Coordinates of C-alpha atoms and ligand atoms in Angstrom, one line a residue:
X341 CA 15.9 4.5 -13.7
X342 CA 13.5 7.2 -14.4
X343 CA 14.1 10.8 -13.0
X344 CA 11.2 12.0 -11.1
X345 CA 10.1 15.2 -11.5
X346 CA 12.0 18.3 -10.0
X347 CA 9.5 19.5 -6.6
X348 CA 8.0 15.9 -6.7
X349 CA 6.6 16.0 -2.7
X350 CA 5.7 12.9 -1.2
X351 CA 3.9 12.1 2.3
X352 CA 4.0 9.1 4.6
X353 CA 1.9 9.0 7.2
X354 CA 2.9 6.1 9.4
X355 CA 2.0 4.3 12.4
X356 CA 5.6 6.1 14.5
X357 CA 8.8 6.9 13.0
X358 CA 12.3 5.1 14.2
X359 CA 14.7 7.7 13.7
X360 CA 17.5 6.5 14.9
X361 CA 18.4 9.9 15.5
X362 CA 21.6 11.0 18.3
X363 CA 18.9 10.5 21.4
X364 CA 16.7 7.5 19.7
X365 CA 13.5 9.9 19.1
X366 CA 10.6 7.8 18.3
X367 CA 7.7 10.1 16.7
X368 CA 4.0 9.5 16.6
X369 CA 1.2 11.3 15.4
X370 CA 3.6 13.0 12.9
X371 CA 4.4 12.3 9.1
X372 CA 6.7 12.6 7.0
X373 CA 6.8 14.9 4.1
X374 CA 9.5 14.2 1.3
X375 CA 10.8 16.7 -1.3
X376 CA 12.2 14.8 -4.2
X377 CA 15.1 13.1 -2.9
X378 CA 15.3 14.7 1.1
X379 CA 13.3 14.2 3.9
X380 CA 11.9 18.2 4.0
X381 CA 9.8 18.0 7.6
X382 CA 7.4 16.2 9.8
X383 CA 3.7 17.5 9.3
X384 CA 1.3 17.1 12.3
X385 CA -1.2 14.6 11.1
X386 CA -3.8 17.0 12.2
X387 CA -2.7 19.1 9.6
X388 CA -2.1 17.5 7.0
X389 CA -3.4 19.1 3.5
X390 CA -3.6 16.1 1.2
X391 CA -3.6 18.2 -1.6
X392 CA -0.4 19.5 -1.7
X393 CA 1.4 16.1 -2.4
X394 CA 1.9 14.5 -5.5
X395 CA 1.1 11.3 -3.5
X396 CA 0.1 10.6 0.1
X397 CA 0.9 7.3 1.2
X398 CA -1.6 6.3 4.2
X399 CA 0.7 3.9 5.7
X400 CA -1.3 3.9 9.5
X401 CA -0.8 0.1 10.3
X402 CA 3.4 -0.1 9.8
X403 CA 6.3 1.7 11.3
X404 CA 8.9 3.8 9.2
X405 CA 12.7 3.3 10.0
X406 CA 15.6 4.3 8.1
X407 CA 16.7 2.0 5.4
X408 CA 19.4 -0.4 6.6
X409 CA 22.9 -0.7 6.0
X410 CA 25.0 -3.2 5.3
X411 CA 29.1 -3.2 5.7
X412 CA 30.1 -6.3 3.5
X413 CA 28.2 -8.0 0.6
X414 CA 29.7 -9.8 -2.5
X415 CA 27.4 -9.8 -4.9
X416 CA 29.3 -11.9 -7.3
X417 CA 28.4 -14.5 -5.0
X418 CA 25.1 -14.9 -4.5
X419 CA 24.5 -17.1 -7.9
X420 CA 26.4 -19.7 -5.6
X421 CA 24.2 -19.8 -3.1
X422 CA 23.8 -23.6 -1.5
X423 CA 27.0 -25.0 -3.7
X424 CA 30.0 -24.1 -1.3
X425 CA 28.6 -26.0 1.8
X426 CA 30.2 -27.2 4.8
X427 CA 33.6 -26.2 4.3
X428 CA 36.5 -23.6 6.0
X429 CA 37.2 -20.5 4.6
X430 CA 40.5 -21.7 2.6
X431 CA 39.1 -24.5 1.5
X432 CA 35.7 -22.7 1.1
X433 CA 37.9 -20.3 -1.3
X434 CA 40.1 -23.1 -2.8
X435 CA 37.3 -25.2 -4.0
X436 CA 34.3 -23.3 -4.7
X437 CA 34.5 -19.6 -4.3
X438 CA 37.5 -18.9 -6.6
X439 CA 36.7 -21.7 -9.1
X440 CA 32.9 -20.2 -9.4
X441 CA 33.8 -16.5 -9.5
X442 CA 36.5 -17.5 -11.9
X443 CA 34.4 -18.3 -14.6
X444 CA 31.6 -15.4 -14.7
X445 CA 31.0 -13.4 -17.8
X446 CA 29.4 -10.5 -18.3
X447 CA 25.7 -12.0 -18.2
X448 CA 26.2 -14.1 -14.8
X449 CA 27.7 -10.9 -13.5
X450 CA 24.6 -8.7 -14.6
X451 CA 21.9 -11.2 -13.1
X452 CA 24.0 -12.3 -9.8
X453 CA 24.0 -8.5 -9.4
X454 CA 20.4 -8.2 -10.4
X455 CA 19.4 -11.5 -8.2
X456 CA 21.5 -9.4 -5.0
X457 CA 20.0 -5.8 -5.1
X458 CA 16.8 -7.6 -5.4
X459 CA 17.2 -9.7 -2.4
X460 CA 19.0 -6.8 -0.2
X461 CA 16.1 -4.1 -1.3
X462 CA 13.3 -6.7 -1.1
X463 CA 14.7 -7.1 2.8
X464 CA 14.8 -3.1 3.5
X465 CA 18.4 -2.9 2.9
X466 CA 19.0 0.5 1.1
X467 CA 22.9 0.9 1.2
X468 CA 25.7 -1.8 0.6
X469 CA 29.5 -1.9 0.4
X470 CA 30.2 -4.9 -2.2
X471 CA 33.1 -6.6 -2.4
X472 CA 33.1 -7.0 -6.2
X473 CA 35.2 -9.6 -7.9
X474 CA 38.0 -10.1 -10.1
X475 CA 36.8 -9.0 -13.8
X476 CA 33.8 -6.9 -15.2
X477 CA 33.8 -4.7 -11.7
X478 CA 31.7 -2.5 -14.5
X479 CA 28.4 -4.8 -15.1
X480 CA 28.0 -4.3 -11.1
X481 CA 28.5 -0.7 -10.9
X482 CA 26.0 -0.3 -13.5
X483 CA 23.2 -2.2 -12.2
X484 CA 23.8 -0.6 -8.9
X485 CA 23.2 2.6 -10.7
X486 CA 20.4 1.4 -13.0
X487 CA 18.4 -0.3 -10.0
X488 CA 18.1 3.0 -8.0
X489 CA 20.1 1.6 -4.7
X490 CA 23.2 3.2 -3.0
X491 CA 25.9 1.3 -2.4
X492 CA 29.8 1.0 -2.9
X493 CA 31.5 -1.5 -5.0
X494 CA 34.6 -1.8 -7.6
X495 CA 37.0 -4.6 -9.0
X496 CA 38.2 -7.1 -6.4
X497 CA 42.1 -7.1 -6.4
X498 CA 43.7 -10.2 -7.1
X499 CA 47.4 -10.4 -8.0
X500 CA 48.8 -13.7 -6.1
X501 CA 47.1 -16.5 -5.8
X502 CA 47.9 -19.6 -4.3
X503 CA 44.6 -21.2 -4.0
X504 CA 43.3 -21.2 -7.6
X505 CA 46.0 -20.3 -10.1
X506 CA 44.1 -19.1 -12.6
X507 CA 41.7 -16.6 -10.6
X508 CA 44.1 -13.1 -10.5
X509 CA 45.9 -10.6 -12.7
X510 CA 49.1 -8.8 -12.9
X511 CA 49.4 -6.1 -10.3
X512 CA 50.1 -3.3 -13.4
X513 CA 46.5 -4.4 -14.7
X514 CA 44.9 -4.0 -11.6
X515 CA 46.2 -1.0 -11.1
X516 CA 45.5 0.7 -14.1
X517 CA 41.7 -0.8 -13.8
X518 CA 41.1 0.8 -10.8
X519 CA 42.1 4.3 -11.5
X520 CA 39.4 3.5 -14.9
X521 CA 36.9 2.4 -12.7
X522 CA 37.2 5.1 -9.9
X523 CA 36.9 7.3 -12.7
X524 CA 34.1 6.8 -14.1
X525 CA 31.6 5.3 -11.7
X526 CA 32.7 6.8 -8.4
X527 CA 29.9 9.3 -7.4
X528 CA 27.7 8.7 -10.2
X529 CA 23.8 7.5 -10.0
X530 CA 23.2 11.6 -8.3
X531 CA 26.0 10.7 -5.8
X532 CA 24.2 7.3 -4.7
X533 CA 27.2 5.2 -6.0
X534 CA 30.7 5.8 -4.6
X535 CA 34.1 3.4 -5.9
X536 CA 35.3 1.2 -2.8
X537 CA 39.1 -0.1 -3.8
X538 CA 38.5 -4.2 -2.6
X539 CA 42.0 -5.9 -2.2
X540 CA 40.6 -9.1 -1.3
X541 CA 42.9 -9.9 1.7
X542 CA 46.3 -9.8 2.5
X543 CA 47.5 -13.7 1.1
X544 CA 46.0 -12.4 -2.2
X545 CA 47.9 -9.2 -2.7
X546 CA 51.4 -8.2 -3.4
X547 CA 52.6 -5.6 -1.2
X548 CA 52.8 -3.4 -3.8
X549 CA 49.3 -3.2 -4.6
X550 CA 48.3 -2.9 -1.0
X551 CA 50.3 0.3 -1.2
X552 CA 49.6 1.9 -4.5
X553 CA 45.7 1.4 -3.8
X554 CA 45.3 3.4 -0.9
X555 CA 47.8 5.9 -2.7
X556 CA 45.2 5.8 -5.8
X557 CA 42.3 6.5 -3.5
X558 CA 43.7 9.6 -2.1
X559 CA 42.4 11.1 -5.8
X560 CA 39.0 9.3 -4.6
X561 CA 37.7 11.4 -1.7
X562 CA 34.8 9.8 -0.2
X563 CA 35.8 6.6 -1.1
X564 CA 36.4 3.2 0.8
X565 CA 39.5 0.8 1.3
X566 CA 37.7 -2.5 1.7
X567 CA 39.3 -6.1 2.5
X568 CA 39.3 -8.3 4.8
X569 CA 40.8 -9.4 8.0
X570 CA 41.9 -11.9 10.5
X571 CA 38.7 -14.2 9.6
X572 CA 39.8 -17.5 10.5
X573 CA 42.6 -19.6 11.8
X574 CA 44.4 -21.2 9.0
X575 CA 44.3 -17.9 7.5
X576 CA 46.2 -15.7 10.3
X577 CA 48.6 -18.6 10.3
X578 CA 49.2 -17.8 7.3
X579 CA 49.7 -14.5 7.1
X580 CA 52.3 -15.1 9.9
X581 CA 54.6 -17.3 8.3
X582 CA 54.7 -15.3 5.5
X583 CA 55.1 -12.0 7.1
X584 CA 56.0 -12.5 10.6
X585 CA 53.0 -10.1 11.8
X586 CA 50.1 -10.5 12.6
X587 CA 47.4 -9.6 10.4
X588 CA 46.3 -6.2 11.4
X589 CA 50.3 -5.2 12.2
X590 CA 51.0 -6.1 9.2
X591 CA 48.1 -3.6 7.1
X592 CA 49.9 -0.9 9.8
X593 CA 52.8 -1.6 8.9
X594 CA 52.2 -0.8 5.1
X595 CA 50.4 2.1 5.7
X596 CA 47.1 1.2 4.4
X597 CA 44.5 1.8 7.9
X598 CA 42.7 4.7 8.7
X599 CA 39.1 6.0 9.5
X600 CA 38.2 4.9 5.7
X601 CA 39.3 1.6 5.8
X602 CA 36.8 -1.0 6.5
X603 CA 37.7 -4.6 7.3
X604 CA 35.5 -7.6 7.2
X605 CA 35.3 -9.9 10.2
X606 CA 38.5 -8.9 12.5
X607 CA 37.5 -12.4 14.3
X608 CA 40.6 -13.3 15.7
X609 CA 43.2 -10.5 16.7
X610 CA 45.7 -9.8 19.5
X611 CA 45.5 -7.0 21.9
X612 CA 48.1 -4.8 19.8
X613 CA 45.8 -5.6 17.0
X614 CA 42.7 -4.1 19.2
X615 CA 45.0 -1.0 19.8
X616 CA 45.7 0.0 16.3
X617 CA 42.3 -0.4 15.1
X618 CA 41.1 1.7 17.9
X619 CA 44.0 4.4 17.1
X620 CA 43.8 4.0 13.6
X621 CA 40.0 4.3 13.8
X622 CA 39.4 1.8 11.7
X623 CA 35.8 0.2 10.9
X624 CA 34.5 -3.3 11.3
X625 CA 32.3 -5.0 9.6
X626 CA 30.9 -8.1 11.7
X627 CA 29.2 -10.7 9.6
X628 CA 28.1 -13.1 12.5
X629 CA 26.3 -15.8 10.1
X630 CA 29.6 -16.5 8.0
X631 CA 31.7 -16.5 11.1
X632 CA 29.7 -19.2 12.0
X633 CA 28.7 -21.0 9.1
X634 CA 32.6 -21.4 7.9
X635 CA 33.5 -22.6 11.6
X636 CA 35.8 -19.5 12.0
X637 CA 34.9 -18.2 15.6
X638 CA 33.1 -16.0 17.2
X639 CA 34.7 -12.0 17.0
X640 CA 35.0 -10.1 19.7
X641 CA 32.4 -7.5 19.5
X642 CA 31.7 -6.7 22.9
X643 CA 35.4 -5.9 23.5
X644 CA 35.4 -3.7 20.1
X645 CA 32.6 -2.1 21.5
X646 CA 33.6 -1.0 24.8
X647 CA 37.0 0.1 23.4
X648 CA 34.9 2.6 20.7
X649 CA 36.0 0.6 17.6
X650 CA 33.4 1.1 15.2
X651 CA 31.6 -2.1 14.2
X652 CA 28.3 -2.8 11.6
X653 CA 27.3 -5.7 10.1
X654 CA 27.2 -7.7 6.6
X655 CA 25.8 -10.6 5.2
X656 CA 28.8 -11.4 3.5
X657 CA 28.4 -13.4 0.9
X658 CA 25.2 -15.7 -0.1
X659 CA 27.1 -19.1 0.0
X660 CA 28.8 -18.2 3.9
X661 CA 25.2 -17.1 5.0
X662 CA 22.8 -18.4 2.9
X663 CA 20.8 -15.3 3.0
X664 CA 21.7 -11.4 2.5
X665 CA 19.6 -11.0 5.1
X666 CA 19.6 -7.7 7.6
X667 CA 17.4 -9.2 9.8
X668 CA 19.7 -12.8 10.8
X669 CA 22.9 -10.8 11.0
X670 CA 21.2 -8.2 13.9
X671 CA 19.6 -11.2 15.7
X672 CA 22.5 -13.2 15.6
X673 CA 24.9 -10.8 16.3
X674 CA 23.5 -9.9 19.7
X675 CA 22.8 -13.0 20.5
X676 CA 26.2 -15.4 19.7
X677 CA 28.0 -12.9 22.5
X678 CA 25.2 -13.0 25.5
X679 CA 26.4 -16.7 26.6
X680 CA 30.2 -15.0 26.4
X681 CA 29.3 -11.4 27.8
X682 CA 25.7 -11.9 29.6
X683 CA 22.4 -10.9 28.8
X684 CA 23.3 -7.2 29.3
X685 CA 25.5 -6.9 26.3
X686 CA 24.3 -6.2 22.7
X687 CA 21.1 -4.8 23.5
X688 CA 18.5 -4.8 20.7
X689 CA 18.8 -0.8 20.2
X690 CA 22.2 -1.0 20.0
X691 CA 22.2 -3.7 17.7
X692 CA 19.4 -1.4 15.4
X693 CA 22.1 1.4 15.5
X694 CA 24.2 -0.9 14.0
X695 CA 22.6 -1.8 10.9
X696 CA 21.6 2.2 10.3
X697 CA 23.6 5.1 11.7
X698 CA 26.3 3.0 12.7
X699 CA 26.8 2.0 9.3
X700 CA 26.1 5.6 7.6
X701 CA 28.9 6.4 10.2
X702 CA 31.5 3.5 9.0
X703 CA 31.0 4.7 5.5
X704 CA 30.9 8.3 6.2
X705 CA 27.9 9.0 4.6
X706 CA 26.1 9.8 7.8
X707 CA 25.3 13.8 6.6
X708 CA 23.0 12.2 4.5
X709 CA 21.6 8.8 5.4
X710 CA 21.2 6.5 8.4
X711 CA 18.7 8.3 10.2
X712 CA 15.3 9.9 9.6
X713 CA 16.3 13.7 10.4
X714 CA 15.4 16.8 8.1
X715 CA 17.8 17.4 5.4
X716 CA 18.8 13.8 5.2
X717 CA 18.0 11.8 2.1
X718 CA 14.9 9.8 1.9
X719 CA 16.1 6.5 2.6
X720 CA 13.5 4.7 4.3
X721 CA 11.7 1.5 4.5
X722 CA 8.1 0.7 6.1
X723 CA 7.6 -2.5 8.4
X724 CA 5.0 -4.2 9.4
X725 CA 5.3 -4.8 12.8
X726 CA 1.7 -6.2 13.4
X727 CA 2.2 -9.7 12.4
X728 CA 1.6 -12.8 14.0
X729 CA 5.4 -12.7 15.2
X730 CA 5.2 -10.1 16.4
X731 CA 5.1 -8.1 19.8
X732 CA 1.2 -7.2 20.9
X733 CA 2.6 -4.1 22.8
X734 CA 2.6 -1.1 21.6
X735 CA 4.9 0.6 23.8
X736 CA 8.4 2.1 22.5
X737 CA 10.4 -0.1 25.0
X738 CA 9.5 -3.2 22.6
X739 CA 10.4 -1.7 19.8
X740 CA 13.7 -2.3 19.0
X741 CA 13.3 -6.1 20.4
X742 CA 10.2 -6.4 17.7
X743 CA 12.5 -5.3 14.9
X744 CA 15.9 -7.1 15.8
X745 CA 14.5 -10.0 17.7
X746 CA 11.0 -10.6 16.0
X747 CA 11.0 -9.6 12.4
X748 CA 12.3 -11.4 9.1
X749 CA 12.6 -9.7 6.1
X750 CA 9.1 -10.6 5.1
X751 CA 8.1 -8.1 7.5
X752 CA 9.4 -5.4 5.3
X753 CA 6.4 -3.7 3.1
X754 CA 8.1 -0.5 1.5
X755 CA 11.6 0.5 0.8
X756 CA 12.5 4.4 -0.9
X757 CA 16.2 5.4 -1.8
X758 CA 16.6 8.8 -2.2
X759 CA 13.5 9.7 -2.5
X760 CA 11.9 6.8 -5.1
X761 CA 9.9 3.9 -4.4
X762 CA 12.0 0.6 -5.5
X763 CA 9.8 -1.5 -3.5
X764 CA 6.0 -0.8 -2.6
X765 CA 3.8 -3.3 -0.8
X766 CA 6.1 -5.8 -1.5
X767 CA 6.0 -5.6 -4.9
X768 CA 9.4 -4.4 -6.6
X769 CA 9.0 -1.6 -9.0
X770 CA 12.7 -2.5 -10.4
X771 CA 13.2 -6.1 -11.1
X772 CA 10.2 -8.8 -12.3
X773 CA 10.7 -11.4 -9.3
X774 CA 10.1 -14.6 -11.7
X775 CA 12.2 -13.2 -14.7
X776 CA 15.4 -12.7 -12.6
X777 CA 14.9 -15.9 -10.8
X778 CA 14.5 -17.9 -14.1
X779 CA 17.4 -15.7 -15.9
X780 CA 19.7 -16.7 -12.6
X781 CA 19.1 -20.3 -13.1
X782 CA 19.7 -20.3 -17.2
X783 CA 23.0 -18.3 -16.2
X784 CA 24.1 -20.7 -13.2
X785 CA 23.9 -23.6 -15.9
X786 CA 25.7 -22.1 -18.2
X787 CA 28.5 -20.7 -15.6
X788 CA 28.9 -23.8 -14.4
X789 CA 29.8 -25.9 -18.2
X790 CA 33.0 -23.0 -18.0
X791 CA 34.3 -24.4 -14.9
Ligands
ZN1980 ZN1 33.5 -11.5 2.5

């Protein structure tokens, strides 16, 4: 991607401005002026001097909110989407997931990659923490660079594997990747892409690995320890025979939680399991759609919640969802726990916070995005909130119900990332929408003879 210019200043001048800010400020009558990658101040719209910008965007009809975030993607996955159906999560793994990721290459990497950033931009996601996969944890980390998003990925550890033989490596090999990859992608791409070390979960990782990867990201400050946990049934059973823990106790036990440490799903865990994430300060990632979609239960959110565990949400992976949509996993995840909890719970603000600060907060990059504050990068999408699905009211109590409740991803007209335009009334300014599509099908085909 291009550099712009050095001084490039941008305004937006929208209908209000969601700022998801500490006290939930929602601005009117102002906009926003942008000095190449940070959001530099809000300008009166009275007094606004068009001719000090290199571009004013008049953007009067739609509503500017920070760019979402989203705690747990695989983007290896997505060229799968609609062939793993109806299935558990071992099972799920066993018979589709492993086989599939098993046999990309470099090219099915690039595009499933491509097909992913295009989807989660297209749908006003601007950040991501990827789960990467098994080999080629480069082709990902590059297109994540080259298509202007921020995000965290790196290789997906593997070095047991009882459900698909073939689908690991030797823990000496994964190690010494790793420390490559860390190397020479973390905070590259102007500091928009940071390394995430991925174990995959616990019944696909020696011990030792576990270990030596949160002792290698110690070198990686600003990093993330990514994995997941305690997702479904069958799978803690497991983890109890073979360790006679439970699932959580048993990542304590090794040393491996802490405030940088973020664990997908956490859908079934005791009340000591509860405690340590709370003392360890752990982070959750809550992907409602795939807890559903692979039967494995609804988490306990509300109970996370009230107890200060940190919790944002994911899409997870395209064939668990089918979508990487923002938008499903807000709606659903409010409401899948107001039949448990009542209506009061998971209120639609809350539920915003979730997807944007929240998550800046999870991934401790919340200095610099996850709200629209001065200083902060310029992150932001535009939504049109005046659809036919839409609320008629204009009033800020409807809102946050509008966005979470109301809106799709088609709602979403303009996405920046630090500062550049990647999508711009609807039309992406990084990936040809019918190339990529037709590329992702030629590749599929071909992926799928190397099974
Ligand atoms: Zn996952």
């Amino acid at each position: 991607m291009m550099k712009s210019k050095k001084g490039k200043k941008i305004l937006i001048i929208p209908k209000r401005i969601v700022t998801a800010d500490w006290s939930n400020t929602i601005i009117k009558n102002q906009a926003v002026e942008i000095v190449d990658d940070k959001i530099y101040s809000f300008v009166p719209v009275n007094q606004i001097q068009k001719q000090n910008y290199d571009e004013v965007y008049d953007a009067r009809n739609l509503t500017l909110i920070p760019g979402f975030i989203q705690t747990h993607v695989h983007l290896s996955q997505t060229l799968f989407r609609g062939l793993a159906e109806d299935l558990p999560l071992l099972e799920w793994l066993r018979l589709k997931i492993f086989p599939f990721e098993n046999a990309h290459n470099n090219e099915s990497l690039k595009v499933t990659a491509q097909l992913s950033i295009n989807e989660l931009l297209m749908g006003g996601t601007t950040t991501f923490l990827d789960m990467g996969t098994l080999r080629y944890g480069e082709v990902v980390l590059q297109e994540m660079i080259d298509s202007g998003i921020r995000g965290f990925s790196g290789k997906c550890l593997i070095d047991i594997n009882d459900l698909y033989l073939e689908f690991k490596s030797s823990t000496n090999e994964e190690i010494n990747e790793i420390r490559n990859l860390a190397q020479n992608y973390h905070n590259t791409g102007d500091g928009r892409i940071k390394y995430s070390f991925s174990p995959r979960f616990v019944l696909s990782c020696t011990e030792e690995l576990l270990k030596e990867t949160k002792e290698i990201m110690k070198d990686f400050p600003g990093s993330i320890y990514h994995t997941h946990s305690s997702e479904s049934v069958d799978e803690i059973n497991e983890v109890r025979k073979r360790f006679h823990k439970e699932n959580i106790e048993y990542f304590n036990s090794i040393g491996v939680l802490d405030d940088h440490t973020v664990l997908a799903h956490c859908v079934h865990t005791s009340e000591n399991e509860k405690k340590l994430l709370k003392n360890k300060n752990t982070r959750i990632a809550h992907c409602p759609s795939a807890n559903m979609k692979l039967g494995s239960g609804i988490a306990p959110i509300q109970q996370y919640l009230k107890e200060g565990i940190s919790v944002t949400l994911g899409s997870d992976g395209a064939p668990c969802n089918n979508n990487l949509s923002i938008f499903n996993e807000m709606r659903l995840a409010s409401l899948i726990q107001k039949p448990i909890h009542g209506t009061k719970v998971m209120d639609a603000q809350t539920i915003f916070r979730m997807a944007t600060i929240d998550g800046a907060k999870a991934l401790h990059i919340d200095k610099e995005v996850g709200s629209i504050e001065i200083g902060k990068k310029a992150d932001l999408v535009l939504i049109d909130l005046d659809t036919h699905s839409n609320s008629y009211s204009d009033l800020d109590e409807s809102i946050y119900s509008d966005i979470v409740f109301s809106s799709t991803t088609e709602n979403v007209r303009s996405v920046m990332v630090d500062g550049r335009w990647i999508v711009k009334e609807r039309d992406s300014l990084v990936y040809d929408q019918r190339e990529i599509i037709s590329k992702g099908k030629e590749e599929l085909k071909n992926l799928l003879k190397r099974l």
